[in-house]
Every structure is written in structure tokens, then in C-alpha cells.
Amino acid sequence: MARIQFENVTKYYGNVLAVDKLNLEIRDKEFVVLLGPSGCGKTTTLNMIAGLEELSEGDIWFDDEIVNFMPPHKRDVAMVFQSYALYPHKSVYENIAFGLAMRKYPRDEIDQRVRDAAARLHIEHLLDRRPNQLSGGQRQRVALGRAMVRQPAVFLMDEPLSNLDAALRVSMRAEIKELHQTMQTTFVYVTHDQAEALTLADRIVVMKDGIVQQVGAPDEIYEQPRNMFVASFLGNPPINYLEGELVASNGRMAFRRGELTLALNGLASTRLKGDAGRKVVLGIRPEDVDDRNAPVDGGAIDGHVNFVMPIGSDQFLNMKLEGEELFFRVGKETRHRNGEEVTLAANLDRLHLFDQDTQKSLLWD
Amino acid sequence: MSTKTAGHRYRKRPRLPDLAHQLAIFVASVILLTYVLAPFAWLVSSSFQTEAEIVSVPPHWIPHEPTLENFDAIFFYGQEEVTYESRSTVDPASGGYIPSTAKDLLPAMWNSFKVAIAVVILNLLVGVPAAYAMAKIRFKGRNASVYTILTTRVIPDIALVVPFFLVIKNLGLLDSLWALILTYLAITVPFTVFILVGYFESLPDDLDKAARIDGCSRFQALIRVFIPLAVPSLVAVVLFTFLTSWNEFLLALMFTQTQAAQTLPIIVASFTSDFTISFSFINAAGVVAVIPPVIVALMFERYIVSGLTAGAVKG
Ligand SMILES: Nc1ncnc2c1ncn2[C@@H]1O[C@H](COP(=O)(O)OP(=O)(O)O)[C@@H](O)[C@H]1O
Ligand SMILES: [Mg+2]
């Protein structure tokens, strides 16, 4: 049982502000991912949950108890480190057993749990080795095992997959997801990889410069980003931005830049009624266009294909449009060629609009 | 050169470096070894010679008439009184001159041993926790304390003699082993901390965090994780502190007057200012004096090299 709550938590390292007035509730058994670029305060936040860093201001609650000064070994948390941090002088078995031994579990229970965890992670045959005799992926599993055997109330992971090669990373994602399902405990997972966050999370917390940008379910974050930072941090290749202005046409609102006019859908139109002439940034994700159906009225994007990048399943088009370079993703049915002119149909329900100054979304708040 | 030979030049393992090259390395090694070992070889060789043989020209590197006289004097001569009148009668066979303080050698060695062991143990007890705290715990004044400790090593010992003397005198510890233990600690602890801080800092912070999450208090993290990993550095510290106290002369000269506290270097030095001087005897004393450090070094030999370089490279 562990619900974690941050109340106005601030952390300074000397003069460096690492986390700024964090307010966040992590529910029991939830899988929360802290997502953000390097240096945004993810590790610091995780360390504060673990009790490895003191808070400068604010409170952290575990269920009904404030734990600000509770030492790590009194908190029921386990952690997997980016560097794995295995004990070099201990065997794999001893590494996994150490946390239980320190907590004075009986010897046969330790043995039982270590062997169970090793079996689950397929590392039974490695139990007698030292960490320096293991591959990166095997060390990763040992680090997971060391955290697993404790059956902690909170499971913390700091970029656990970032040192693995791409294929292993994808397969380990599935294992971690499965681990969460069987362990039925609270997971807080740190990553700078948006794909990892989208696959794993029940909820994502997007951070930048120590400040939470948005909290929400993966789809919500992806489809309704609150600002331009969130919109561009999720999605690969990232969302395209075009500066322009709002205009009224045929009783609806539309985005215009030069020759390009894109009509807003009903919801957005109603919301932004009367904002004609406002300077905005249009956001359109690479996949939100279509080259097979004829565009609806006010939904056409005409552009020049600079070059085509096939990626097997689809093709990317690098296009020149109103003086900007944009990336779009279309199916393979129509083979495009470098240098040709195309008309794409925009999905008007998926356009994003941001204020040019505040960079905040005009559609979601 | 045809393209074929060029293309095959690296196909086979290259021949061994040519003979001249190997010879040059061999000769250089011999010269270096001679330079380092010759004085020691002479020390050992001459300790088995009589006073007459030791002054022969050219010197006998291998004694023609090896004798155990000198060692005999060190270990068994203690009881017999040596005076100016009896100086050559005590050892008529060799005509050796055994100094009047010869009997003090073994007690002094025992003193040296007690001081060295105490200094080693106290160094570890004080230095290890201090270094761990400085390397792994962030607290106010951490950098200041590291630098303060290191700066004390810039002060030459000679400048500390008078202040030390006053402190020791006021504590009433003059001419006791504690005078030496305390002052040697002041000299060696900064170095111990310096070596160990460097090593602990080279161990990743995550290891400390992992240990504490696994249920260790700070102290347990030190005992269970950091000390086992620091064994090579600890061995370097043990050797350094043991040898420093074993060899120390200046402070021992100032703070000790009698057999109660005089250490080996003081007694050996006194042989040279006796009314008789026996070089072969002094050299025998030298041989006896190097035995304990050599034993300690051999015990820890396999850790020494890695200890001295451990922590030099991050990661
Ligand atoms: N021990 C420290 N001392 C000083 N500054 C630190 C320390 N740890 C982290 N910081 C700073 O705090 C900020 C957040 O760091 P961190 O939480 O490690 O970010 P992330 O894990 O998101 O990459 C960064 O600006 C970083 O430089
Ligand atoms: Mg980090």
C-alpha cells in the first residue's frame, strides 16, 4: 500500500533550483512515468521519494505519514539505477539477497525469494557470477531482481533501460510492464524516452527545468498537449510548427499562413470565436495527414516534396511549405518522388493551436 | 615493392622486436636494479663481515669469512657490560667494537613495533569514516574540511616540532609511547584521508544509494559495501602509516629520552655517536630493522600495486 503525495516540494542544490514547487499525487499501484529532458529534475524527484535527498521545502506523504526526514532504509522502497549500481564484490546471488539479509529475513526465505526472482528473470544460471562477468542486459536483470525480491510498496526506476541496445530495450519494456501487473505495487519510472513513457505509463508527468508541464494519461498528453514543449517532446518525428494567424472564413475560424488555410473544427472554432487576427502557432503531427483521400474543404495542404524517406512500413515526406520545412508521414500506396508537388489532406480534428507568446495551448487547459 | 607484398605485410604476426632492442632493455633494467639494490646488498653482505673485512679494499661483496658475531651481539650480548676499557675484549675474535647501547636495540624495536601498530589501527579507525563522510555525504563545510586536512600536510614536520613539544609536555606525555603515537597520527591521518577520499570518490554514488535503499544505515553502507571495495587502498594506507612510524626520527628524537620510549631509528643512530663505531654492527642492526617492514610488505604484496593506482582513474 503506498500512495505518494508531493506538496509544494522544492529542491535546491546550493543555488541550483532542481525541482520547483512540485505538487503531485501518485496513487497506490499506479505506474507513473516522469518524463523530461536531461537535467529537468527527474532523478532528484525520485531520490526524494527514496529518501536519498532531503527536500528544501514542502512535504512528501506516504499514505497518511509525512516522510520528509525518514531515512531510506525505513521506507518500503526499492530502486533500480541507470548505472545498475550492483555491488562489484558480491556474487549475483548476494547482490539480490543483500536487501533481504539487511532486513534480517530468515535464510530459507531469502533463498526461496532469490531463486524465484532469478527464475522469473531467467538468470538462474548466473547466480554465482560477479557483476563484471555479466553483459549489460544481464546486469540490468540482476538490478531488477534485487529490487523485486524485496516486494516493496514503491518501486523506483531511474532510466533503467537507457544503457541497453535498442532491441533489448523494447523487449524489456514489455517485461517491466508485466512486472508491474504481477507485483501490484506503485511504480515510479524515470525516462527521457517519450516512446518508453507512452508504452509503460498509466500516467505521465512531463517535466522541464524542475517544473511540471502536464500530468495525464499517455493519450491525453499526446493528443491534448497543454503547451508547445509537451507537444514537441512527445512524438517522433516531432510535431510540425507553423506560425500564422487566425482568420474568420464562412462563419468558421481558420488558420492562415500565406496561401495555406486550414479550417478549425467545430469545437476549436467555437472556442476561438472572436480571436480573428490573433498571432498563433499551428501544430500538426506528421501522421495527421493523408495522401489517399481528397481533402475536405479547408483541409488541403499543398507543398513541394524535398525528399522522400521510406521507413519500411510508411514513408516520410520532407516538404517545403510556406517557407518552412515540415515532416509528414504517409502510407506506401502512393509512391512519392523527390521534387514533386503534392496535396495532402489534413486531419482537421487533430490540429493544435498555441499562443505565440506564452506557447500555451489555445485548445486545452 | 609490389602491391602483393604491401597487401600482405600485416597478414602474419610481426617478428619479435630485434635483438638489439631487447638487449637495450635488458641492460637498462640491470643498471636500474643495480642502482636500487646495490646499497641494500652491501648492507646485508657487510652485516656478515668482521670489522676487519668490511674495510678491505676492494670490498668483499661476498664475505670471505662470514660471521654471525654482529647478530649474536644484538640478540645475546645484552647482558654484558661494555665500557671503554672492555671494548675490544668483549669480542676478541673479530676485534669488533660493539657499541654500549647494543642491548637497547631489541627493546627499541619492540617500542617501534607497538607505536607502528597503534598508528596503523588508529589511522584506520579515524581515517576511514572521515574519508567516507567527505566523499559520500554532502554537508556544510565539506570542501573546507577536505582542504584544511590536506593543507596541514604542506607544513614541514620541523615547523611542528616546537608546538608538538609544548602540547606533549603539557599533557605530561614526554618520553612515553603516547607522545609518538599522537604526533605520528597528526602526520599520517591527513595522508590516509587524502588517499581514501580519492578512492571513495571514485566509487559511484549510486553504490552508496543502492546500499542505503537495500537497508543499510550510513555506517552499515561503509562497513558492508565501501570497506570491502577499498581493500587495496586500505593496504596502501597500512603500509604507508606503518613505514612512516617505523622510520620516523625527528619527533622521536625530541620526545623520548629513555629506553621506555626510544624507537629503533634513535638507537641505530646512537651507534654512530658511541665511543666506538662498528660499521658491521650498525649494518647488522640495519638488517634487523628492515625485517619487519619487509614482512609487512610481503604480506600485502599482491595488493600494493593496485592500491597505489586505485582511484587514479575515475570510473
Ligand atoms: N548533487 C548535485 N549537486 C548540484 N546540482 C545537482 C546535483 N544533482 C543534480 N543537480 C542539478 O539539478 C538539476 C536536476 O538534476 P537531475 O534531477 O539529475 O535531472 P534529470 O535526472 O532529470 O536529468 C540539474 O540542473 C542538475 O545539474
Ligand atoms: Mg537523471
XYZ file of C-alpha atoms and ligand atoms in Angstrom:
708
model
C 0.000 0.000 0.000
C 1.551 3.259 -0.964
C 0.108 6.490 -2.132
C 2.741 9.171 -2.578
C 1.894 12.824 -2.405
C 4.089 15.824 -3.087
C 3.016 19.131 -1.573
C 4.878 22.188 -2.828
C 8.118 20.240 -2.875
C 11.118 22.333 -3.819
C 14.721 21.210 -4.009
C 17.787 23.393 -4.296
C 21.354 22.175 -4.727
C 23.126 25.262 -3.437
C 21.773 27.880 -5.786
C 20.629 25.437 -8.443
C 16.874 25.014 -8.429
C 16.342 21.355 -9.317
C 12.636 20.926 -8.520
C 10.223 23.834 -8.218
C 7.032 23.608 -6.141
C 6.080 20.124 -7.191
C 2.502 19.107 -6.471
C 1.687 15.592 -7.484
C -0.286 12.646 -6.239
C 0.814 9.156 -7.179
C -1.931 6.671 -6.493
C -1.489 3.253 -4.973
C -0.462 0.610 -7.553
C -0.174 3.236 -10.251
C 2.554 3.238 -12.911
C 3.713 6.839 -13.145
C 6.418 7.915 -15.561
C 8.427 11.080 -15.013
C 9.360 12.277 -18.478
C 11.575 15.168 -19.462
C 14.899 16.173 -20.958
C 18.158 15.654 -19.099
C 18.555 17.956 -16.098
C 14.853 18.636 -15.585
C 14.833 17.190 -12.053
C 13.558 13.656 -12.620
C 16.293 11.884 -10.704
C 16.077 14.432 -7.921
C 12.357 13.782 -7.600
C 12.936 10.032 -7.475
C 15.696 10.409 -4.898
C 13.391 12.455 -2.712
C 10.837 9.661 -2.794
C 13.568 7.219 -1.817
C 14.844 9.465 0.968
C 18.255 9.845 -0.661
C 17.892 13.620 -0.955
C 16.409 15.998 1.584
C 13.715 18.403 0.473
C 14.410 22.124 0.653
C 10.751 22.995 1.088
C 7.398 21.248 1.135
C 6.262 17.825 2.286
C 6.173 14.315 0.924
C 3.477 11.991 2.209
C 3.441 8.196 2.084
C -0.224 7.388 2.702
C -1.021 9.337 5.906
C 2.517 9.979 7.029
C 4.920 12.808 6.247
C 8.248 11.176 5.391
C 10.471 14.229 4.771
C 13.172 13.002 7.138
C 12.525 9.292 7.145
C 15.818 7.571 6.186
C 15.797 5.359 3.069
C 16.160 2.078 4.931
C 12.971 2.786 6.869
C 10.942 3.441 3.708
C 9.499 0.473 1.940
C 11.014 1.394 -1.425
C 13.289 -0.369 -3.894
C 15.183 1.279 -6.700
C 16.752 0.319 -10.000
C 19.553 2.642 -11.037
C 20.557 3.719 -14.511
C 24.089 2.547 -13.742
C 22.618 -0.632 -12.138
C 24.890 0.009 -9.128
C 25.481 -3.683 -8.472
C 27.918 -4.452 -5.670
C 31.098 -5.438 -7.526
C 32.434 -7.586 -4.688
C 29.292 -9.689 -4.319
C 28.009 -12.511 -6.473
C 24.722 -12.142 -8.317
C 23.050 -14.201 -5.605
C 24.468 -11.993 -2.862
C 23.518 -8.868 -4.747
C 19.909 -9.951 -4.946
C 19.849 -11.263 -1.392
C 21.532 -8.247 0.213
C 18.399 -6.182 0.818
C 16.670 -9.143 2.444
C 19.696 -10.060 4.505
C 19.959 -6.490 5.804
C 16.333 -6.759 6.866
C 17.057 -9.995 8.704
C 14.814 -12.307 6.719
C 15.261 -15.982 7.585
C 17.816 -17.730 5.431
C 15.490 -20.148 3.643
C 13.018 -17.419 2.820
C 15.831 -15.363 1.301
C 16.934 -18.350 -0.708
C 13.396 -19.005 -1.879
C 12.822 -15.432 -2.944
C 16.178 -15.036 -4.665
C 15.648 -18.208 -6.678
C 12.098 -17.210 -7.593
C 13.210 -13.811 -8.806
C 16.136 -15.313 -10.701
C 13.801 -17.787 -12.392
C 11.397 -15.032 -13.365
C 14.216 -13.011 -14.886
C 15.911 -16.033 -16.489
C 19.193 -15.521 -14.648
C 19.286 -18.718 -12.548
C 22.451 -19.819 -14.298
C 24.244 -16.581 -13.391
C 23.771 -16.636 -9.618
C 27.406 -17.470 -8.853
C 28.940 -14.876 -11.134
C 30.284 -11.473 -10.268
C 28.726 -8.402 -11.914
C 31.824 -7.802 -14.049
C 31.271 -11.187 -15.684
C 27.833 -10.177 -16.978
C 26.620 -8.403 -20.093
C 24.720 -5.125 -19.840
C 21.370 -6.830 -20.274
C 22.185 -9.419 -17.606
C 23.270 -6.724 -15.138
C 20.015 -4.975 -15.835
C 18.124 -8.102 -14.863
C 20.122 -8.524 -11.685
C 19.316 -4.933 -10.759
C 15.639 -5.648 -11.376
C 15.878 -8.817 -9.315
C 17.488 -7.004 -6.431
C 14.555 -4.601 -6.329
C 11.920 -7.278 -6.961
C 12.759 -9.696 -4.135
C 12.026 -7.064 -1.555
C 8.407 -6.832 -2.739
C 8.456 -3.158 -1.840
C 5.467 -0.863 -1.577
C 7.115 1.529 -4.043
C 9.282 0.514 -6.971
C 11.517 3.282 -8.294
C 13.353 3.089 -11.595
C 15.764 5.699 -12.902
C 16.220 5.299 -16.659
C 16.706 1.552 -16.208
C 16.812 0.779 -19.910
C 18.883 3.623 -21.255
C 22.140 1.644 -21.289
C 20.699 -1.244 -23.283
C 20.740 -1.631 -27.038
C 17.590 -0.773 -28.946
C 16.162 -4.273 -29.426
C 16.679 -5.267 -25.796
C 15.152 -2.008 -24.671
C 11.920 -2.756 -26.471
C 11.649 -6.297 -25.130
C 12.479 -5.179 -21.584
C 9.661 -2.631 -21.760
C 7.210 -5.467 -22.063
C 8.805 -7.293 -19.142
C 8.626 -4.241 -16.929
C 5.003 -3.735 -17.806
C 4.340 -7.347 -16.914
C 6.304 -6.974 -13.695
C 4.038 -4.118 -12.686
C 0.983 -6.195 -13.360
C 2.138 -9.151 -11.268
C 3.673 -7.139 -8.441
C 0.621 -4.967 -7.883
C 2.624 -2.138 -6.414
C 3.313 1.531 -7.067
C 5.861 2.157 -9.812
C 7.606 5.467 -10.398
C 9.678 5.302 -13.545
C 12.023 7.981 -14.860
C 12.925 8.311 -18.511
C 13.754 10.850 -21.174
C 12.455 8.497 -23.861
C 8.942 9.516 -24.854
C 8.231 6.162 -26.515
C 9.048 4.352 -23.287
C 6.777 6.699 -21.357
C 3.899 6.246 -23.778
C 4.143 2.441 -23.666
C 4.554 1.990 -19.936
C 2.681 4.682 -18.107
C -0.735 4.802 -16.541
C 0.023 8.474 -16.190
C 2.884 10.597 -17.483
C 4.337 13.587 -15.663
C 6.110 15.823 -18.171
C 8.799 17.986 -16.556
C 11.050 20.776 -17.734
C 13.501 22.857 -15.686
C 12.151 21.416 -12.455
C 8.588 22.419 -13.267
C 5.766 20.016 -14.077
C 4.369 20.849 -17.515
C 1.496 18.418 -17.676
C 0.190 15.334 -15.927
C -2.095 12.896 -17.651
C -2.681 9.577 -19.325
C -0.429 8.898 -22.321
C -3.134 9.523 -24.910
C -4.229 12.684 -23.191
C -0.705 14.028 -23.115
C -0.168 13.107 -26.737
C -3.469 14.375 -28.065
C -4.098 17.340 -25.817
C -0.721 18.874 -25.030
C -1.029 21.944 -22.823
C 1.934 23.743 -24.343
C 4.412 23.620 -27.190
C 7.091 21.941 -25.078
C 4.866 18.971 -24.257
C 3.605 18.782 -27.834
C 7.105 18.596 -29.274
C 8.585 16.360 -26.552
C 6.184 13.535 -27.371
C 6.083 12.103 -30.862
C 8.822 11.051 -33.227
C 9.494 12.737 -35.568
C 8.249 15.699 -33.592
C 5.190 17.793 -34.305
C 5.484 20.451 -37.051
C 5.033 24.086 -36.122
C 3.907 26.894 -38.426
C 3.451 30.477 -37.317
C 0.406 32.298 -38.701
C -2.802 33.989 -37.692
C -6.420 33.183 -37.016
C -8.970 34.342 -39.578
C -12.727 34.040 -39.866
C -13.991 32.431 -43.075
C -17.503 31.253 -43.925
C -18.589 31.653 -40.324
C -15.809 29.369 -39.050
C -12.385 30.120 -37.710
C -9.345 29.103 -39.696
C -5.564 29.196 -39.505
C -3.833 31.097 -42.274
C -0.255 31.486 -43.362
C 0.233 32.854 -46.867
C -1.513 30.543 -49.305
C -2.207 27.916 -46.663
C -5.598 27.999 -44.962
C -6.750 25.258 -42.606
C -10.257 25.365 -41.204
C -10.640 24.622 -37.473
C -13.141 22.008 -36.365
C -16.351 22.987 -34.622
C -15.032 22.786 -31.085
C -11.962 24.891 -31.734
C -13.929 27.287 -33.869
C -16.420 27.965 -31.114
C -13.708 28.335 -28.533
C -11.681 30.814 -30.558
C -14.585 32.773 -31.990
C -13.724 36.446 -31.991
C -9.973 35.837 -31.946
C -9.574 36.709 -35.625
C -6.235 38.356 -36.273
C -4.563 36.656 -33.309
C -0.972 35.507 -33.897
C -0.790 31.778 -33.291
C 1.373 28.731 -33.867
C -0.205 25.822 -35.658
C 0.926 22.375 -34.595
C 0.348 19.415 -36.857
C 1.751 15.971 -36.159
C 3.480 14.154 -39.035
C 0.895 11.365 -39.062
C -2.152 13.649 -39.116
C -2.245 13.956 -42.919
C -3.416 11.618 -45.602
C -2.477 11.370 -49.286
C -5.207 8.968 -50.384
C -8.466 10.819 -49.810
C -9.244 14.146 -51.356
C -9.043 16.926 -48.770
C -12.262 18.297 -47.342
C -12.994 21.952 -47.791
C -10.361 23.975 -45.964
C -8.245 20.887 -45.303
C -5.746 20.889 -48.150
C -2.004 21.184 -47.678
C -0.187 21.893 -50.945
C 3.542 21.550 -50.865
C 6.741 20.623 -52.613
C 8.407 17.321 -51.707
C 12.073 17.988 -50.952
C 12.825 14.328 -50.468
C 11.183 11.049 -49.553
C 12.425 8.840 -46.719
C 10.975 5.332 -46.813
C 10.924 3.626 -43.399
C 9.604 0.237 -44.403
C 6.105 0.466 -43.030
C 5.491 4.021 -44.269
C 7.222 6.877 -45.957
C 8.270 10.222 -44.567
C 7.961 13.304 -46.748
C 10.204 16.254 -46.123
C 8.175 19.105 -47.566
C 8.658 22.755 -48.287
C 5.556 24.681 -47.336
C 5.157 28.447 -46.971
C 8.897 28.851 -46.490
C 9.112 26.207 -43.744
C 10.326 22.627 -43.829
C 7.775 20.145 -42.492
C 7.792 16.394 -41.950
C 4.801 14.245 -42.816
C 4.186 10.558 -42.624
C 2.018 8.848 -45.274
C 1.282 5.279 -46.331
C 3.088 3.445 -49.096
C 0.190 3.090 -51.502
C 1.278 6.129 -53.448
C 4.999 6.229 -54.165
C 6.198 9.797 -53.902
C 9.231 11.153 -55.656
C 11.754 13.791 -54.714
C 10.802 17.166 -56.182
C 7.145 16.505 -56.879
C 4.219 18.722 -55.827
C 1.599 17.020 -53.632
C -1.650 17.840 -51.980
C -2.232 16.264 -48.592
C -5.457 16.165 -46.622
C -5.028 17.398 -43.056
C -6.977 15.741 -40.265
C -8.722 18.903 -39.071
C -9.776 17.324 -35.773
C -6.154 16.916 -34.799
C -4.775 20.371 -35.316
C -3.096 22.091 -32.355
C -3.012 25.826 -31.799
C -0.700 27.674 -29.439
C -0.281 31.267 -28.405
C 2.869 32.722 -29.966
C 3.985 34.468 -26.780
C 3.034 32.152 -23.948
C 3.391 28.958 -26.044
C 0.307 27.693 -24.219
C -2.350 25.694 -25.997
C -5.389 27.621 -27.160
C -7.476 24.463 -27.279
C -6.778 22.684 -23.958
C -6.184 23.894 -20.494
C 57.734 -3.057 -53.678
C 54.999 -4.957 -55.412
C 51.403 -4.392 -54.414
C 51.175 -8.008 -53.345
C 53.829 -7.691 -50.619
C 52.339 -4.414 -49.447
C 48.959 -6.042 -49.154
C 50.328 -8.938 -47.103
C 52.554 -7.008 -44.783
C 50.242 -7.327 -41.780
C 48.904 -10.759 -42.594
C 51.217 -12.541 -40.162
C 52.058 -11.675 -36.592
C 55.098 -9.407 -36.716
C 58.503 -10.931 -35.818
C 59.721 -10.326 -32.287
C 61.428 -6.967 -31.798
C 65.034 -7.341 -32.907
C 67.787 -8.470 -30.606
C 69.402 -5.055 -30.157
C 66.140 -3.690 -28.885
C 65.753 -6.474 -26.348
C 69.363 -6.152 -25.295
C 68.986 -2.438 -24.674
C 66.007 -3.040 -22.433
C 67.865 -5.763 -20.575
C 70.926 -3.592 -19.964
C 68.802 -0.675 -18.808
C 66.957 -2.934 -16.379
C 70.183 -4.275 -14.954
C 71.549 -0.772 -14.426
C 68.386 0.345 -12.691
C 68.238 -2.734 -10.480
C 71.887 -2.354 -9.539
C 71.340 1.263 -8.639
C 68.403 0.394 -6.424
C 69.649 -2.829 -4.885
C 73.400 -2.354 -4.516
C 73.259 -0.363 -1.262
C 70.889 -2.899 0.220
C 73.067 -5.780 -0.935
C 76.065 -4.153 0.721
C 74.077 -3.658 3.918
C 73.239 -7.336 4.081
C 76.667 -8.539 2.978
C 78.603 -6.366 5.395
C 76.457 -7.365 8.319
C 78.008 -10.822 7.987
C 81.565 -9.480 7.870
C 84.030 -8.704 10.596
C 85.103 -5.154 11.232
C 88.437 -6.034 9.606
C 86.916 -7.452 6.477
C 84.464 -4.631 5.976
C 87.228 -2.101 5.367
C 89.181 -4.254 2.926
C 89.938 -2.779 -0.481
C 88.432 -3.786 -2.857
C 85.301 -4.547 -0.793
C 84.218 -8.134 -0.452
C 80.691 -8.313 -1.809
C 80.627 -11.912 -0.729
C 82.134 -12.289 2.753
C 85.312 -14.423 2.753
C 84.887 -15.307 6.389
C 81.186 -14.873 7.120
C 80.415 -14.371 10.792
C 77.305 -14.156 12.920
C 79.146 -12.086 15.555
C 77.072 -8.985 14.938
C 73.707 -10.682 15.133
C 74.923 -12.597 18.106
C 75.706 -9.274 19.783
C 72.267 -7.890 19.010
C 70.338 -10.840 20.300
C 72.513 -12.263 23.094
C 75.057 -9.681 24.142
C 72.646 -7.519 26.028
C 73.696 -8.707 29.466
C 77.393 -7.985 29.198
C 78.558 -4.560 30.171
C 80.573 -2.810 27.503
C 82.830 0.022 28.604
C 85.692 1.927 27.121
C 88.143 -0.378 28.864
C 86.465 -3.603 27.856
C 85.590 -2.539 24.350
C 87.933 -4.819 22.475
C 87.993 -7.615 24.991
C 84.321 -8.371 24.585
C 84.893 -9.518 21.080
C 88.475 -10.586 20.860
C 87.998 -12.901 17.913
C 86.875 -10.339 15.432
C 88.210 -7.244 17.072
C 84.766 -5.812 16.573
C 83.592 -2.821 18.504
C 80.139 -3.389 19.876
C 78.529 -0.108 20.968
C 77.494 0.344 24.565
C 73.851 0.794 23.560
C 73.683 -2.506 21.691
C 71.488 -4.049 24.329
C 68.878 -1.329 23.744
C 68.260 -2.399 20.187
C 65.644 -5.082 20.795
C 63.589 -3.106 23.342
C 63.645 -0.146 20.949
C 62.460 -2.359 18.159
C 59.608 -3.548 20.336
C 58.743 0.109 21.046
C 58.799 0.882 17.358
C 56.540 -2.035 16.708
C 53.986 -1.018 19.315
C 53.932 2.564 18.039
C 53.595 1.498 14.412
C 50.766 -0.923 15.100
C 48.886 1.633 17.175
C 49.343 4.272 14.493
C 48.096 1.921 11.793
C 44.996 0.918 13.737
C 44.101 4.427 14.848
C 44.644 5.724 11.328
C 42.104 3.276 10.004
C 39.635 3.979 12.802
C 39.812 7.727 12.239
C 40.614 7.956 8.551
C 38.111 5.533 7.058
C 34.908 7.095 8.445
C 36.287 10.596 7.839
C 37.088 9.822 4.231
C 33.722 8.159 3.623
C 31.880 11.160 5.026
C 33.896 13.586 2.942
C 33.473 11.560 -0.223
C 29.854 10.495 0.015
C 27.915 12.748 2.386
C 27.065 16.304 1.428
C 27.302 18.538 4.493
C 28.101 22.172 5.127
C 31.838 22.744 5.222
C 32.693 19.515 3.440
C 35.109 21.082 0.977
C 36.555 23.290 3.683
C 37.329 20.276 5.855
C 38.925 18.359 2.998
C 41.179 21.267 2.121
C 42.047 22.017 5.729
C 43.153 18.467 6.296
C 45.220 18.414 3.131
C 46.817 21.788 3.851
C 48.251 20.519 7.113
C 50.483 18.264 5.041
C 52.131 21.273 3.422
C 53.679 22.270 6.755
C 57.124 20.668 7.175
C 57.487 18.470 10.247
C 60.332 20.567 11.579
C 57.992 23.538 11.940
C 55.667 21.432 14.052
C 58.284 20.169 16.458
C 58.065 23.019 18.970
C 54.250 23.233 19.063
C 54.068 19.451 19.335
C 56.632 19.528 22.102
C 54.624 22.029 24.119
C 51.424 20.082 23.688
C 53.055 16.802 24.617
C 54.806 18.362 27.596
C 51.593 19.896 28.895
C 49.867 16.578 28.528
C 52.637 15.058 30.590
C 53.426 12.556 27.883
C 57.097 13.251 27.299
C 59.204 10.117 26.998
C 56.166 7.897 26.559
C 54.990 5.963 23.533
C 51.797 8.015 23.502
C 53.808 11.105 22.600
C 54.898 9.341 19.436
C 51.545 7.777 18.646
C 49.744 11.115 18.913
C 52.196 13.093 16.837
C 52.520 10.387 14.197
C 48.757 10.377 13.854
C 48.837 14.105 13.207
C 51.271 13.459 10.384
C 49.723 10.363 8.849
C 45.952 10.839 9.187
C 45.791 13.629 6.563
C 47.534 11.389 4.073
C 45.246 8.479 4.920
C 42.205 10.675 4.422
C 43.629 12.002 1.173
C 44.174 8.518 -0.276
C 40.813 7.187 0.879
C 38.740 10.233 -0.116
C 40.180 9.875 -3.603
C 39.268 6.219 -3.678
C 35.790 6.539 -2.207
C 35.038 9.371 -4.606
C 35.980 7.129 -7.493
C 33.321 4.639 -6.399
C 29.947 5.621 -7.856
C 27.467 7.486 -5.647
C 24.805 5.100 -6.861
C 26.525 2.303 -4.954
C 26.046 4.245 -1.748
C 22.433 4.943 -2.636
C 21.775 1.322 -3.544
C 23.197 0.173 -0.223
C 21.063 2.571 1.746
C 17.934 1.575 -0.133
C 18.813 -2.052 0.478
C 18.525 -1.278 4.162
C 21.962 -0.049 5.235
C 22.429 2.908 7.523
C 25.341 5.155 6.544
C 27.581 3.215 8.865
C 26.458 -0.142 7.511
C 26.952 1.075 3.937
C 30.531 1.892 4.886
C 31.158 -1.463 6.546
C 29.266 -3.702 4.141
C 29.972 -2.088 0.793
C 32.730 0.508 0.802
C 35.348 -1.125 3.012
C 35.325 -4.441 1.105
C 35.782 -2.483 -2.105
C 38.529 -0.315 -0.667
C 40.840 -3.149 0.434
C 43.648 -2.197 -1.996
C 43.597 1.396 -0.791
C 43.428 0.316 2.818
C 46.524 -1.813 2.258
C 48.321 1.185 0.801
C 47.334 3.142 3.900
C 48.507 0.388 6.241
C 51.890 0.197 4.531
C 52.350 3.927 4.405
C 51.459 4.552 8.022
C 53.447 1.560 9.256
C 56.566 2.633 7.380
C 56.204 6.275 8.344
C 56.080 5.486 12.050
C 58.731 2.791 11.743
C 61.192 5.180 10.121
C 60.346 8.439 11.871
C 63.369 10.038 13.503
C 62.986 13.741 14.239
C 59.959 13.655 16.538
C 61.175 10.510 18.268
C 64.472 12.248 18.978
C 62.695 15.221 20.528
C 60.120 13.433 22.637
C 61.979 10.413 24.015
C 64.915 10.144 26.354
C 64.989 6.654 27.790
C 64.519 3.049 26.886
C 60.903 3.456 27.910
C 60.069 5.175 24.649
C 63.122 5.310 22.401
C 62.488 3.788 18.996
C 64.654 1.914 16.573
C 65.901 4.859 14.466
C 67.067 6.648 17.606
C 69.030 3.661 18.864
C 70.555 2.871 15.477
C 71.595 6.488 15.116
C 73.125 6.397 18.565
C 75.508 3.648 17.401
C 77.233 6.178 15.196
C 77.897 8.558 18.072
C 79.180 5.984 20.516
C 82.747 5.994 21.683
C 83.275 3.030 19.437
C 81.872 2.706 15.974
C 81.415 -0.678 14.397
C 80.169 -0.375 10.864
C 79.454 -4.056 10.501
C 77.426 -3.983 13.689
C 75.465 -0.938 12.511
C 74.754 -2.690 9.269
C 73.568 -5.763 11.103
C 71.235 -3.535 13.102
C 70.033 -2.108 9.805
C 69.271 -5.582 8.515
C 67.304 -6.378 11.648
C 65.446 -3.077 11.327
C 64.238 -3.745 7.792
C 62.913 -7.215 8.552
C 59.507 -6.182 9.980
C 58.677 -3.740 7.148
C 59.705 -6.348 4.602
C 57.442 -8.906 6.288
C 54.548 -6.433 6.249
C 55.211 -5.585 2.617
C 55.323 -9.248 1.619
C 52.096 -9.964 3.460
C 50.276 -7.315 1.478
C 52.377 -7.523 -1.670
C 49.624 -8.620 -4.024
C 47.528 -5.582 -3.146
C 50.238 -2.962 -3.249
C 50.355 -2.054 -6.904
C 46.618 -1.877 -7.394
C 46.330 0.090 -4.164
C 48.708 2.797 -5.207
C 46.968 3.296 -8.527
C 43.414 2.673 -7.331
C 41.322 5.780 -7.580
C 43.745 7.348 -10.012
C 41.336 6.682 -12.838
C 37.692 7.600 -12.411
C 35.018 5.072 -13.112
N 24.403 16.713 -6.453
C 24.077 17.799 -7.173
N 24.688 18.982 -6.953
C 24.348 20.077 -7.664
N 23.440 20.107 -8.630
C 22.803 18.956 -8.909
C 23.089 17.750 -8.200
N 22.297 16.774 -8.699
C 21.554 17.347 -9.670
N 21.855 18.657 -9.795
C 21.223 19.608 -10.709
O 19.839 19.571 -10.508
C 19.159 19.587 -11.753
C 18.294 18.354 -11.891
O 19.094 17.213 -11.937
P 18.519 15.751 -12.097
O 17.425 15.557 -11.122
O 19.667 14.812 -12.021
O 17.931 15.779 -13.572
P 17.487 14.573 -14.513
O 17.514 13.314 -13.749
O 16.121 14.966 -14.951
O 18.432 14.555 -15.659
C 20.215 19.701 -12.834
O 20.339 21.051 -13.178
C 21.459 19.213 -12.147
O 22.590 19.851 -12.677
Mg 18.671 11.590 -14.171
